[in-house]
N, CA, C and O atoms as a GROMACS GRO file, in nm:
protein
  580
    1UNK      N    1   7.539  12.776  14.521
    1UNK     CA    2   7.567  12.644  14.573
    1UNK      C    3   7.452  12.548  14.545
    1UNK      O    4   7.450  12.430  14.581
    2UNK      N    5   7.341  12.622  14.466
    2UNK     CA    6   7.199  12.511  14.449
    2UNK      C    7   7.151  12.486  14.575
    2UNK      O    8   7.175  12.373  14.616
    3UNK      N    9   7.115  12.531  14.620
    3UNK     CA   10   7.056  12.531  14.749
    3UNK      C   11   6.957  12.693  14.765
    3UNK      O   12   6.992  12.807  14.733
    4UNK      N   13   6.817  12.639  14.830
    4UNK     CA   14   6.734  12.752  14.830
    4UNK      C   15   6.812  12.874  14.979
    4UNK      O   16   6.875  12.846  15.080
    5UNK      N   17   6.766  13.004  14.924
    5UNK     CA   18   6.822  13.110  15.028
    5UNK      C   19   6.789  13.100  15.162
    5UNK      O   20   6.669  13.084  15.188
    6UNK      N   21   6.897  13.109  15.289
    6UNK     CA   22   6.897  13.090  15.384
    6UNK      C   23   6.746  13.178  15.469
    6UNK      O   24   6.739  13.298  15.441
    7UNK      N   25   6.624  13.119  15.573
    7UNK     CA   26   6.599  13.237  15.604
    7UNK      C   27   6.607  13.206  15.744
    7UNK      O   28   6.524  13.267  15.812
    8UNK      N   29   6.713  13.099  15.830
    8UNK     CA   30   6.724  13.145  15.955
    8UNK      C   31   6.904  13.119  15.942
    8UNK      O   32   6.968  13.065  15.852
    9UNK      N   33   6.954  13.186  16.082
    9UNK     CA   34   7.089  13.172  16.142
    9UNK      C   35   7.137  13.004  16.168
    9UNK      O   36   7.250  12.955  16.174
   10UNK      N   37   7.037  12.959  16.177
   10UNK     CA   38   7.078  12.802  16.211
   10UNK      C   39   7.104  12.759  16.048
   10UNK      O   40   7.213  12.719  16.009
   11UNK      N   41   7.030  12.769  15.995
   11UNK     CA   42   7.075  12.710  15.798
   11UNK      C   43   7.215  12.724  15.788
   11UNK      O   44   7.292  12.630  15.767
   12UNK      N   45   7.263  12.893  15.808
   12UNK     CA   46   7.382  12.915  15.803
   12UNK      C   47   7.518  12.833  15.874
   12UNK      O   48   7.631  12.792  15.845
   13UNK      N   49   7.414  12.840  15.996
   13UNK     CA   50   7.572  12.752  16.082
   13UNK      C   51   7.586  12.614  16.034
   13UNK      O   52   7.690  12.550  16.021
   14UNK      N   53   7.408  12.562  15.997
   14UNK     CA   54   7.496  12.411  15.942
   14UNK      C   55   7.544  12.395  15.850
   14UNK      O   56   7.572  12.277  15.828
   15UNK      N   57   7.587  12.504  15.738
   15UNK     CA   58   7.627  12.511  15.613
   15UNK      C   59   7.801  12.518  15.658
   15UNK      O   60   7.898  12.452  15.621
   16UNK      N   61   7.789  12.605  15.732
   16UNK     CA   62   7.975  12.633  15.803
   16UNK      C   63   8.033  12.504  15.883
   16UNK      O   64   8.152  12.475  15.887
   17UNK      N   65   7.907  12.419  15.957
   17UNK     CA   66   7.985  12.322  16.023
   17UNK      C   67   7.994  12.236  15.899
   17UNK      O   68   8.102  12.224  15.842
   18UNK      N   69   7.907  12.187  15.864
   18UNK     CA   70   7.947  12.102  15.721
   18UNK      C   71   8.047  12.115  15.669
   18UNK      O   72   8.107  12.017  15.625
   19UNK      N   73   8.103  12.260  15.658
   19UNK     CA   74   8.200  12.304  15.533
   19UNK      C   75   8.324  12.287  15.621
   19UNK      O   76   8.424  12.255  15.558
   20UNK      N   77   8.335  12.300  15.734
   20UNK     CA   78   8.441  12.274  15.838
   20UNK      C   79   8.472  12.101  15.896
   20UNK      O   80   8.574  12.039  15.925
   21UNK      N   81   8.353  12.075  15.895
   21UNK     CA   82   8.362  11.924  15.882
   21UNK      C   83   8.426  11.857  15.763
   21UNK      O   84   8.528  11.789  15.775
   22UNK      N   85   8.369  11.875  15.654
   22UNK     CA   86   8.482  11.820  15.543
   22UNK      C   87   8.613  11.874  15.476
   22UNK      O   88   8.666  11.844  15.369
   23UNK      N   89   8.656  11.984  15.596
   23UNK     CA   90   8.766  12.063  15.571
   23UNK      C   91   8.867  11.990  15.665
   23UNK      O   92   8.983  11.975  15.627
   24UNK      N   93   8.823  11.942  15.794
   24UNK     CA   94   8.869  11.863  15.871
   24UNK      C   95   8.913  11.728  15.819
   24UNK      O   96   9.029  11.688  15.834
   25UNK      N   97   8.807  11.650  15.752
   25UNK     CA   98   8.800  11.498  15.733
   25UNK      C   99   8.902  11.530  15.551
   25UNK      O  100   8.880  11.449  15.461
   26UNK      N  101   9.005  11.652  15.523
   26UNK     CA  102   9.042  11.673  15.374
   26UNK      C  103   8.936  11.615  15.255
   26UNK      O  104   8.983  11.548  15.163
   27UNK      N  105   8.832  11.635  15.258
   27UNK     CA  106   8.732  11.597  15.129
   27UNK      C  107   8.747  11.764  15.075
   27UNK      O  108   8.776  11.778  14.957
   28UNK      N  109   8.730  11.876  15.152
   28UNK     CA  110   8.698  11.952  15.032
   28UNK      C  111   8.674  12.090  15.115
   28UNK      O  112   8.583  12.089  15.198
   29UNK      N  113   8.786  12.261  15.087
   29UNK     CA  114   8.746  12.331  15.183
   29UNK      C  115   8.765  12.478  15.078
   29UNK      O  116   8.850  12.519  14.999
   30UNK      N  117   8.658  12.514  15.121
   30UNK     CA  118   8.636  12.643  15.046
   30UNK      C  119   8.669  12.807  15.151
   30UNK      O  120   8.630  12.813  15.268
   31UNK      N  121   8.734  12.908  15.094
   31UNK     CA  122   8.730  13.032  15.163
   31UNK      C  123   8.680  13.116  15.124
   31UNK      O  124   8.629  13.108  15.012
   32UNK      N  125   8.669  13.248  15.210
   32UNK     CA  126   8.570  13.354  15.245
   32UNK      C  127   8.615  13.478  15.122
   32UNK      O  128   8.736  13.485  15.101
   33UNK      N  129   8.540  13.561  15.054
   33UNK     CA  130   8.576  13.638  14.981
   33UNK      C  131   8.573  13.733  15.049
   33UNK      O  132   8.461  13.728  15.101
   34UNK      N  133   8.648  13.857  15.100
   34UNK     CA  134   8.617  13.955  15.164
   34UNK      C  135   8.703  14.071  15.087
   34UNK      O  136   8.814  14.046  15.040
   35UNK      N  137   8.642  14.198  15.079
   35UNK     CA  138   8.616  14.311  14.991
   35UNK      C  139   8.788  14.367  15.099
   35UNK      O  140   8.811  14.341  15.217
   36UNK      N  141   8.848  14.420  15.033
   36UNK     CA  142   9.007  14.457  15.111
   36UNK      C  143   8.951  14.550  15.176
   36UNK      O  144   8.988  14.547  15.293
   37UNK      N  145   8.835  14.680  15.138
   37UNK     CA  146   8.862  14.789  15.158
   37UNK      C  147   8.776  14.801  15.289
   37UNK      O  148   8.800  14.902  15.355
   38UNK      N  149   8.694  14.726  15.331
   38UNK     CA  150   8.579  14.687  15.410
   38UNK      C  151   8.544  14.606  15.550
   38UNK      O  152   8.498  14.625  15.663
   39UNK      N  153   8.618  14.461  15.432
   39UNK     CA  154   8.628  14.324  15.509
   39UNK      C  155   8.488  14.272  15.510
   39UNK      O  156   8.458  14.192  15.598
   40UNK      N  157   8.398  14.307  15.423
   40UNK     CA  158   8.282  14.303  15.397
   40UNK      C  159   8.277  14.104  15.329
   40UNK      O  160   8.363  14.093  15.242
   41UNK      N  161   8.230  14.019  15.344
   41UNK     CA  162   8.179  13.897  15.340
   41UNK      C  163   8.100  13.892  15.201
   41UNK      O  164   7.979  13.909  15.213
   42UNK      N  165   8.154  13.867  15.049
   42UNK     CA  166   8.081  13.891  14.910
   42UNK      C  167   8.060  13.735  14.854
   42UNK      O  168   7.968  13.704  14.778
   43UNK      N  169   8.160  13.642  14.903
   43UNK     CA  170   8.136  13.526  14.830
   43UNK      C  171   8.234  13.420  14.871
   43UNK      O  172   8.312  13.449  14.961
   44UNK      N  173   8.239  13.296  14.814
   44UNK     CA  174   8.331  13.244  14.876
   44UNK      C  175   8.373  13.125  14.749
   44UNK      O  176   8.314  13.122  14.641
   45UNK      N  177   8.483  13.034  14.785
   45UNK     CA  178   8.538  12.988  14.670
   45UNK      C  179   8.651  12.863  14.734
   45UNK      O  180   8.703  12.861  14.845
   46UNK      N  181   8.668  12.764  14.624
   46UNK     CA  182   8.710  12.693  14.677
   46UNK      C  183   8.712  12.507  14.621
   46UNK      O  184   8.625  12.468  14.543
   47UNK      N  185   8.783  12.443  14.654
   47UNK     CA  186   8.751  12.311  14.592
   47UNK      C  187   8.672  12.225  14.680
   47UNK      O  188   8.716  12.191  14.790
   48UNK      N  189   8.520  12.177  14.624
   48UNK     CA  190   8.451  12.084  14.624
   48UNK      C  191   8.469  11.975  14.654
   48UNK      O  192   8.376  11.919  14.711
   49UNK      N  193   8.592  11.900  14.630
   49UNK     CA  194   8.642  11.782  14.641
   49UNK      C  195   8.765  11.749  14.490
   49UNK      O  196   8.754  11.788  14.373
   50UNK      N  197   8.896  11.646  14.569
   50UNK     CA  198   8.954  11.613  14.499
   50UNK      C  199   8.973  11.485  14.497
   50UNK      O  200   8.928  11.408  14.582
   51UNK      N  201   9.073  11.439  14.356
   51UNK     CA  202   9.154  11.316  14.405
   51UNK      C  203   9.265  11.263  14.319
   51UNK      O  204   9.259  11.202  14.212
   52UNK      N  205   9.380  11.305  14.400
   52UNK     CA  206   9.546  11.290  14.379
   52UNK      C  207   9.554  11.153  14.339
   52UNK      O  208   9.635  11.131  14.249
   53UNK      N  209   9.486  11.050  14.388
   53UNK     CA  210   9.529  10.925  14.408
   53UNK      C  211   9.541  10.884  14.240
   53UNK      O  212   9.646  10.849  14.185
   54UNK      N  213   9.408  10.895  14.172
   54UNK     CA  214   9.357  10.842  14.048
   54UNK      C  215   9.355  10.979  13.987
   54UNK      O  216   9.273  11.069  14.007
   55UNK      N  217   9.440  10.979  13.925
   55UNK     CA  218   9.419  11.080  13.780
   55UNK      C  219   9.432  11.276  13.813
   55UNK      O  220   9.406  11.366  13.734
   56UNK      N  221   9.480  11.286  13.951
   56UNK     CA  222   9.495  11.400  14.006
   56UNK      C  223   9.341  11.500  13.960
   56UNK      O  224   9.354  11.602  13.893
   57UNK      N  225   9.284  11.479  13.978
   57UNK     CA  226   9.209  11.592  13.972
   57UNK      C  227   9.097  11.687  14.062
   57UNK      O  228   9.043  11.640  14.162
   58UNK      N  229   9.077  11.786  14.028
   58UNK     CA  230   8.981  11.857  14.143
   58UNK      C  231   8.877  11.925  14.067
   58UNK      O  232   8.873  11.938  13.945
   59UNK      N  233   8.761  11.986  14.189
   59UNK     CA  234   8.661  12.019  14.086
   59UNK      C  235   8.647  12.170  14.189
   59UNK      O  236   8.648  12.165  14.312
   60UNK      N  237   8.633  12.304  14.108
   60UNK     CA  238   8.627  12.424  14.201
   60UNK      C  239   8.452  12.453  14.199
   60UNK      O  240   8.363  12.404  14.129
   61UNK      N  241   8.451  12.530  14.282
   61UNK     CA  242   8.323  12.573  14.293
   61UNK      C  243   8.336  12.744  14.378
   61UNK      O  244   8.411  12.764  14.473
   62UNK      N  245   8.266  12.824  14.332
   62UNK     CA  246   8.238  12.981  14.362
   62UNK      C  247   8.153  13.047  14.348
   62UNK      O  248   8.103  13.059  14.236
   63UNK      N  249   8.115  13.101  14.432
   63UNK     CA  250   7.971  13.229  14.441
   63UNK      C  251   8.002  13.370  14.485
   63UNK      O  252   8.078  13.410  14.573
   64UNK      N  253   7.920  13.436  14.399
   64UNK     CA  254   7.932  13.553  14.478
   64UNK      C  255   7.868  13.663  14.494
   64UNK      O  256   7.841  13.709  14.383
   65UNK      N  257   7.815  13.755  14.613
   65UNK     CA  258   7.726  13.855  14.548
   65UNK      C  259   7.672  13.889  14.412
   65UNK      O  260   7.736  13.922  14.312
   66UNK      N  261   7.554  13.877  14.426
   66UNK     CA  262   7.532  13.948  14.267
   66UNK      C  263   7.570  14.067  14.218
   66UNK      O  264   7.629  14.079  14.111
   67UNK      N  265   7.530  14.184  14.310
   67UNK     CA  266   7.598  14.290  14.274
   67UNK      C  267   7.755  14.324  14.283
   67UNK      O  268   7.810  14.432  14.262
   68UNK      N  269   7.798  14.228  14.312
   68UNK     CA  270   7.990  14.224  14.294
   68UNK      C  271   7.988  14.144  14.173
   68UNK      O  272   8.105  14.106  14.171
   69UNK      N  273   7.914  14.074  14.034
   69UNK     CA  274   7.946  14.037  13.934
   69UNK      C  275   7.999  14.148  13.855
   69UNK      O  276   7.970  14.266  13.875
   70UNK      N  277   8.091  14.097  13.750
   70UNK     CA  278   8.145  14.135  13.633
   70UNK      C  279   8.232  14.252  13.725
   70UNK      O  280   8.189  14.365  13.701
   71UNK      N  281   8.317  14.251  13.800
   71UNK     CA  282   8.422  14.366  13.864
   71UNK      C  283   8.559  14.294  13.869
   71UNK      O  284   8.653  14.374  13.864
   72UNK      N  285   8.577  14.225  13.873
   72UNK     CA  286   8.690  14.133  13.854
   72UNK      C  287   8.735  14.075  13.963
   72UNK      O  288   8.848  14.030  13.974
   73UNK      N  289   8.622  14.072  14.077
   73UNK     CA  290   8.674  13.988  14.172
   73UNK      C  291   8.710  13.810  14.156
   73UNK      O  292   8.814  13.750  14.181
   74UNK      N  293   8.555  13.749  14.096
   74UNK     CA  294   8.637  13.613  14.096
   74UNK      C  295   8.730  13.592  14.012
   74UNK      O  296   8.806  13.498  14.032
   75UNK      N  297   8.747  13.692  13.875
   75UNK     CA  298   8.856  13.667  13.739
   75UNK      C  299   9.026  13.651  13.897
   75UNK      O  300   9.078  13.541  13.917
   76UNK      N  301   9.060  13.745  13.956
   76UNK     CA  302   9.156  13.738  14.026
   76UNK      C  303   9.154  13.639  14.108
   76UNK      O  304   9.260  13.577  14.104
   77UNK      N  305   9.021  13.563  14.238
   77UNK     CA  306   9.057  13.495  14.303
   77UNK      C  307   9.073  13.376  14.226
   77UNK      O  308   9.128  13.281  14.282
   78UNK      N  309   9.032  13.361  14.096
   78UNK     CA  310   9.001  13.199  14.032
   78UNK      C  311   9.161  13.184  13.977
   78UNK      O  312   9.199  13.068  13.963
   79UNK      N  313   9.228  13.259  13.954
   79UNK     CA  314   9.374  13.269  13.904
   79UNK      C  315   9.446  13.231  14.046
   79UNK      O  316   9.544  13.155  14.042
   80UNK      N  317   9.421  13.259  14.116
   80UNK     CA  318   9.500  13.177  14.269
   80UNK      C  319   9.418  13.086  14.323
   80UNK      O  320   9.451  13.070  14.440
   81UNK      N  321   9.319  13.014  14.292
   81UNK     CA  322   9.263  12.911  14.353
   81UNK      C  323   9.345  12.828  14.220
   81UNK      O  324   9.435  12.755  14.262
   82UNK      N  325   9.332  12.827  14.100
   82UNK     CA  326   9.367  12.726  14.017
   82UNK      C  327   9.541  12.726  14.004
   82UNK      O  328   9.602  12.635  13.948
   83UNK      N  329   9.600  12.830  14.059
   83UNK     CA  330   9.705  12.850  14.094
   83UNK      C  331   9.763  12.714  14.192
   83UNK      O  332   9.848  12.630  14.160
   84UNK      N  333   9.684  12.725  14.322
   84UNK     CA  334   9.748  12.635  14.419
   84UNK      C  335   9.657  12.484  14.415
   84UNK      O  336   9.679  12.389  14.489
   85UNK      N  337   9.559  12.490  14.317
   85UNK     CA  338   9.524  12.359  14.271
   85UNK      C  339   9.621  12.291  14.208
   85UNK      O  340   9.648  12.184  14.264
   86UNK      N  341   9.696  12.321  14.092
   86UNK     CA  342   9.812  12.306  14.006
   86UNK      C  343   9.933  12.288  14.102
   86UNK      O  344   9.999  12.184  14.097
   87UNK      N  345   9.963  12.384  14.187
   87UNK     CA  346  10.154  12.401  14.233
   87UNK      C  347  10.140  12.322  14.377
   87UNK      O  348  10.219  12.240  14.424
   88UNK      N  349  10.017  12.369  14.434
   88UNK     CA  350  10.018  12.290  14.597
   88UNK      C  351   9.964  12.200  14.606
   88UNK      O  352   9.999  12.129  14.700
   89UNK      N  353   9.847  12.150  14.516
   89UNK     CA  354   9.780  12.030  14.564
   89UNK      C  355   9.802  11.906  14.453
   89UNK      O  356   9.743  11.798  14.460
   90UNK      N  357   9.915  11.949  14.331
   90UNK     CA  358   9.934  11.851  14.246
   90UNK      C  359   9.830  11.798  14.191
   90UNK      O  360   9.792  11.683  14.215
   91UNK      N  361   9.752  11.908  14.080
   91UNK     CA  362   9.636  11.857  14.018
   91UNK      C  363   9.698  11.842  13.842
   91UNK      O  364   9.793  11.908  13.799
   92UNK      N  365   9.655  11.785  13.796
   92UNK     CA  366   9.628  11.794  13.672
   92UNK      C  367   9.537  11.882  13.628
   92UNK      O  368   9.547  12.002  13.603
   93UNK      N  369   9.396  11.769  13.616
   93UNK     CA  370   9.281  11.832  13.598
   93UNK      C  371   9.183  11.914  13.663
   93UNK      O  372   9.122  11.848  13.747
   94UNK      N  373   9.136  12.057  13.653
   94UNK     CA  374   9.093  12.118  13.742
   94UNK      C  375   8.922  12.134  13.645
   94UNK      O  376   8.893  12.186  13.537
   95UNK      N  377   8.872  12.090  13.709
   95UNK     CA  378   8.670  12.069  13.652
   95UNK      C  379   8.587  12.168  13.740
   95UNK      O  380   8.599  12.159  13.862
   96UNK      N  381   8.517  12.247  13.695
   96UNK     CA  382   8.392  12.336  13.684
   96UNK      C  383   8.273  12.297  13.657
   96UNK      O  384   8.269  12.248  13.544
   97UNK      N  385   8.193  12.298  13.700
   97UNK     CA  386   8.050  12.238  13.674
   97UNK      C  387   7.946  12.416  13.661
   97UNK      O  388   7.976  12.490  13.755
   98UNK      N  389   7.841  12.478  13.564
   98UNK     CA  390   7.777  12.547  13.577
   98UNK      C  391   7.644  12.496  13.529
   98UNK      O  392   7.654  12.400  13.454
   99UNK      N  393   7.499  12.545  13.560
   99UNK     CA  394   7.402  12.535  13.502
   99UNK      C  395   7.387  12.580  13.371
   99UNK      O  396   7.455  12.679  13.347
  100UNK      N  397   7.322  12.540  13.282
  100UNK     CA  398   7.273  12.545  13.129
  100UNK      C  399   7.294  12.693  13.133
  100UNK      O  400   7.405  12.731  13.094
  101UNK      N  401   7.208  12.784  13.174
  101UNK     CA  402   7.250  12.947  13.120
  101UNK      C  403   7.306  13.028  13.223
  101UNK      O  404   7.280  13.147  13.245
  102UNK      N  405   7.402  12.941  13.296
  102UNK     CA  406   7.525  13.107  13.338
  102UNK      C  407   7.574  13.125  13.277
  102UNK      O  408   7.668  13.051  13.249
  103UNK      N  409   7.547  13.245  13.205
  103UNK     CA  410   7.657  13.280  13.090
  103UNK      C  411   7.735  13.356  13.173
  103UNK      O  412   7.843  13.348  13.113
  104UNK      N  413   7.756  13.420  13.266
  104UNK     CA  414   7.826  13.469  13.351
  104UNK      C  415   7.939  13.421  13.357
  104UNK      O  416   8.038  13.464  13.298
  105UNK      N  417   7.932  13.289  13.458
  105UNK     CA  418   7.995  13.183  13.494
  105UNK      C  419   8.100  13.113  13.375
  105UNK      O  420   8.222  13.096  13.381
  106UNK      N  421   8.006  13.080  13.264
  106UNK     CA  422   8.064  13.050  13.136
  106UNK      C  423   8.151  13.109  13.082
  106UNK      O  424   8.246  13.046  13.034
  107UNK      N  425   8.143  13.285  13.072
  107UNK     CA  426   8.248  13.359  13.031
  107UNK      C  427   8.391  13.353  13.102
  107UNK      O  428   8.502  13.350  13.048
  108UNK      N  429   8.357  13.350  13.245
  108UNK     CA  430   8.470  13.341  13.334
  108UNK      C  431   8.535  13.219  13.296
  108UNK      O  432   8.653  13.206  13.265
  109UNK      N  433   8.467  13.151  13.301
  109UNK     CA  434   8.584  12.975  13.308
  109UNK      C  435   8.645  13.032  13.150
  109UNK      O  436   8.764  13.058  13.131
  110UNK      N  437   8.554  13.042  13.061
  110UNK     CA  438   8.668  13.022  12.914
  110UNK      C  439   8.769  13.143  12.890
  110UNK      O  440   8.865  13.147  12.813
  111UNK      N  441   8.717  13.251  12.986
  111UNK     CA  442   8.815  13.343  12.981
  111UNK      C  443   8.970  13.276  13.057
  111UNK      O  444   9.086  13.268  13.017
  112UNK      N  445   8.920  13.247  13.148
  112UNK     CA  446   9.039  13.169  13.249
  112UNK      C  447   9.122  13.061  13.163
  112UNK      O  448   9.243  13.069  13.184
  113UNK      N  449   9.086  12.971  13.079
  113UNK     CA  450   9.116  12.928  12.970
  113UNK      C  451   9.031  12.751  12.983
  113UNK      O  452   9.060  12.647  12.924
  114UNK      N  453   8.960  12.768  13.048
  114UNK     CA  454   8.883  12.616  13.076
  114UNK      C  455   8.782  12.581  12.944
  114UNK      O  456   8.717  12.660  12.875
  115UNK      N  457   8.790  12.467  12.938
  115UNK     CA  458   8.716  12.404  12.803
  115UNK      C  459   8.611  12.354  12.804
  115UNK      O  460   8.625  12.254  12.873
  116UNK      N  461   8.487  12.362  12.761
  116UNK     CA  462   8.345  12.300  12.729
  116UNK      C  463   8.388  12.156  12.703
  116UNK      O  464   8.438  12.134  12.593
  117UNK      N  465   8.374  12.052  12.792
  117UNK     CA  466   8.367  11.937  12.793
  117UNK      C  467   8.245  11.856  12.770
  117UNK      O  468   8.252  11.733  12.773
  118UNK      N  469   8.114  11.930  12.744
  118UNK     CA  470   8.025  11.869  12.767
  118UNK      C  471   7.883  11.900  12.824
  118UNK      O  472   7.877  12.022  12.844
  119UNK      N  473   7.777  11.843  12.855
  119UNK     CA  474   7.638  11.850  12.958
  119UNK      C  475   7.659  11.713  12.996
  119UNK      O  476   7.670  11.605  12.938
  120UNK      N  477   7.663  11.770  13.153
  120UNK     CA  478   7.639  11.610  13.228
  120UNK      C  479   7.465  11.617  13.212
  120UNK      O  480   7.406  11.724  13.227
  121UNK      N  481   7.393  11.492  13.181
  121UNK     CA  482   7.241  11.521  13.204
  121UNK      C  483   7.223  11.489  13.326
  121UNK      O  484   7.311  11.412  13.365
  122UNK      N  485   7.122  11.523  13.429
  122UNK     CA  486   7.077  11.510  13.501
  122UNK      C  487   7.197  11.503  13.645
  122UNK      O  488   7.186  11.422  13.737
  123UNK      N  489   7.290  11.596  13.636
  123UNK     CA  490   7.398  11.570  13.695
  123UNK      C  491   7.389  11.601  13.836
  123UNK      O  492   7.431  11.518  13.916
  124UNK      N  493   7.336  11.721  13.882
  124UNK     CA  494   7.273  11.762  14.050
  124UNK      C  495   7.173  11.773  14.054
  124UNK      O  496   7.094  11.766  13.960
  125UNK      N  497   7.150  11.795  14.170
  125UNK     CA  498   7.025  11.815  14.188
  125UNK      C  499   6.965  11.900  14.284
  125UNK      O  500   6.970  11.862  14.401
  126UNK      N  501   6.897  12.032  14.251
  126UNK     CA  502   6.909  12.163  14.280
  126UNK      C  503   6.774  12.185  14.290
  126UNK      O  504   6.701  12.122  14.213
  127UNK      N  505   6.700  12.304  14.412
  127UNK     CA  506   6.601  12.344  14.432
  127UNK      C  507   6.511  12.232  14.423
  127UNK      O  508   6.406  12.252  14.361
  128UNK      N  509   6.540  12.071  14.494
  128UNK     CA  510   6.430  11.976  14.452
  128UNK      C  511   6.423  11.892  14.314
  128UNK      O  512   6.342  11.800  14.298
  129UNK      N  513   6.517  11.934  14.214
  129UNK     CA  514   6.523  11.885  14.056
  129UNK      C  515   6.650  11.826  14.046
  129UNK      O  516   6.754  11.871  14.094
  130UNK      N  517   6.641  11.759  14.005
  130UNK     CA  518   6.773  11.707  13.913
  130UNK      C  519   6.795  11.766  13.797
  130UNK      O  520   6.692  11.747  13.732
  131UNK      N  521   6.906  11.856  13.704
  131UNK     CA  522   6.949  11.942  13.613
  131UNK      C  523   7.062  11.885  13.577
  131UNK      O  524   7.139  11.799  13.621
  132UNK      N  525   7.052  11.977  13.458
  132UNK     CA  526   7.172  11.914  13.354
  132UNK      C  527   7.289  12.010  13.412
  132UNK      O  528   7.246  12.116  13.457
  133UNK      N  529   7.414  11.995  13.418
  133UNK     CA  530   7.514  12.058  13.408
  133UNK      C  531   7.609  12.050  13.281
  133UNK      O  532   7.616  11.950  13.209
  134UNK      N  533   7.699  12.196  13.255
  134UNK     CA  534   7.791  12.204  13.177
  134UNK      C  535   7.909  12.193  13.251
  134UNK      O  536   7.948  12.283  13.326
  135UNK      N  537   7.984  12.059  13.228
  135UNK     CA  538   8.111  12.045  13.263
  135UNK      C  539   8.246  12.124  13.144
  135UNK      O  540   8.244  12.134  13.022
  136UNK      N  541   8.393  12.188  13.284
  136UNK     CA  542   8.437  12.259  13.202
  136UNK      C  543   8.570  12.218  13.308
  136UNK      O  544   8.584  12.170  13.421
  137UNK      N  545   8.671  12.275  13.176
  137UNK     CA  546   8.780  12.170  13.287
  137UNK      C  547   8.923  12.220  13.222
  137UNK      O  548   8.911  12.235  13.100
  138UNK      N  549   9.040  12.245  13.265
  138UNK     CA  550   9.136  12.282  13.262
  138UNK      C  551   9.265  12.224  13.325
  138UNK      O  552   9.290  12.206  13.444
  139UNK      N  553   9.372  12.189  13.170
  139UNK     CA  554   9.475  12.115  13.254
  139UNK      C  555   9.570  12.152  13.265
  139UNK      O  556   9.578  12.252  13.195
  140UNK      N  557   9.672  12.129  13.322
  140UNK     CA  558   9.806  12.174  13.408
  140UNK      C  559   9.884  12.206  13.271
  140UNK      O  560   9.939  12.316  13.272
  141UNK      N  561   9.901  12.127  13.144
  141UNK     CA  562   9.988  12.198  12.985
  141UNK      C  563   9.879  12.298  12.956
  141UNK      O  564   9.914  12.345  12.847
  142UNK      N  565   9.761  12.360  12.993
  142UNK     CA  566   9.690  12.421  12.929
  142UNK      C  567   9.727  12.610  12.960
  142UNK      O  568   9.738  12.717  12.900
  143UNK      N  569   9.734  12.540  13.122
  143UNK     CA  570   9.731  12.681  13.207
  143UNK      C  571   9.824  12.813  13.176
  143UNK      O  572   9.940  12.800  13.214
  144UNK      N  573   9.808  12.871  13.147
  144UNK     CA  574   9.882  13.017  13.114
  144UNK      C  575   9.921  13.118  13.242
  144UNK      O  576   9.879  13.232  13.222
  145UNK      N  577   9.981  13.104  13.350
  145UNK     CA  578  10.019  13.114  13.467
  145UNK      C  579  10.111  13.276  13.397
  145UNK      O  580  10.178  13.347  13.473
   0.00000   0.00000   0.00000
């Protein structure tokens, strides 16, 4: 999420009321990844913010344990988040933003079928810096459902 690691319980809760606050006010609400076999808490996922009004589009955003990379958890949840971006929330365009070297991240979106649109320069601003992002983005004739 670009943001340095939590080291008290209060960081956390204002991260949840925030995220519940603009889940409330419809700007933007992300859910909990939890492991079936466990119920174990690995990552979470979700849209950032949209807008139907002008040009339908949304932008996703997802994290997740490190040691749960490359198992195919987000390949499955990102196929039903961009799922009900498309059928329930009437998107067109669905946008990804990653840093310069997740190649991680990178593989997933173009596997999913999302397109290198670009480097925003100086687009967030993370750990104190402002950074470039790679914008990546996928549209509703593109999607392979």
């Amino acid at each position: 999420m670009g943001i340095e690691p939590f080291t008290t319980i209060e960081q956390a809760e204002k991260v949840i009321v925030l995220m519940n606050d603009l889940y409330e006010n419809n700007q933007a609400f992300r859910w909990g990844i939890f492991k079936k076999d466990d119920n174990t808490l690995i990552g979470t996922c979700g849209y950032n913010g949209w807008d139907v009004n002008r040009g339908s589009r949304g932008e996703i955003g997802y994290d997740l344990g490190q040691k749960y990379w490359r198992q195919g958890y987000m390949t499955e949840i990102l196929k039903r988040v961009i799922r009900f971006g498309f059928e329930d929330m009437g998107l067109f365009r669905i946008e990804a933003f990653t840093s310069l070297d997740a190649t991680p991240s990178i593989h997933l979106l173009q596997k999913l079928g999302f397109t290198e649109d670009g480097i925003l320069r100086g687009y967030s601003f993370m750990h104190g810096k402002h950074v470039d992002q790679r914008c990546f983005s996928l549209l509703k004739n593109e999607w392979d459902y």
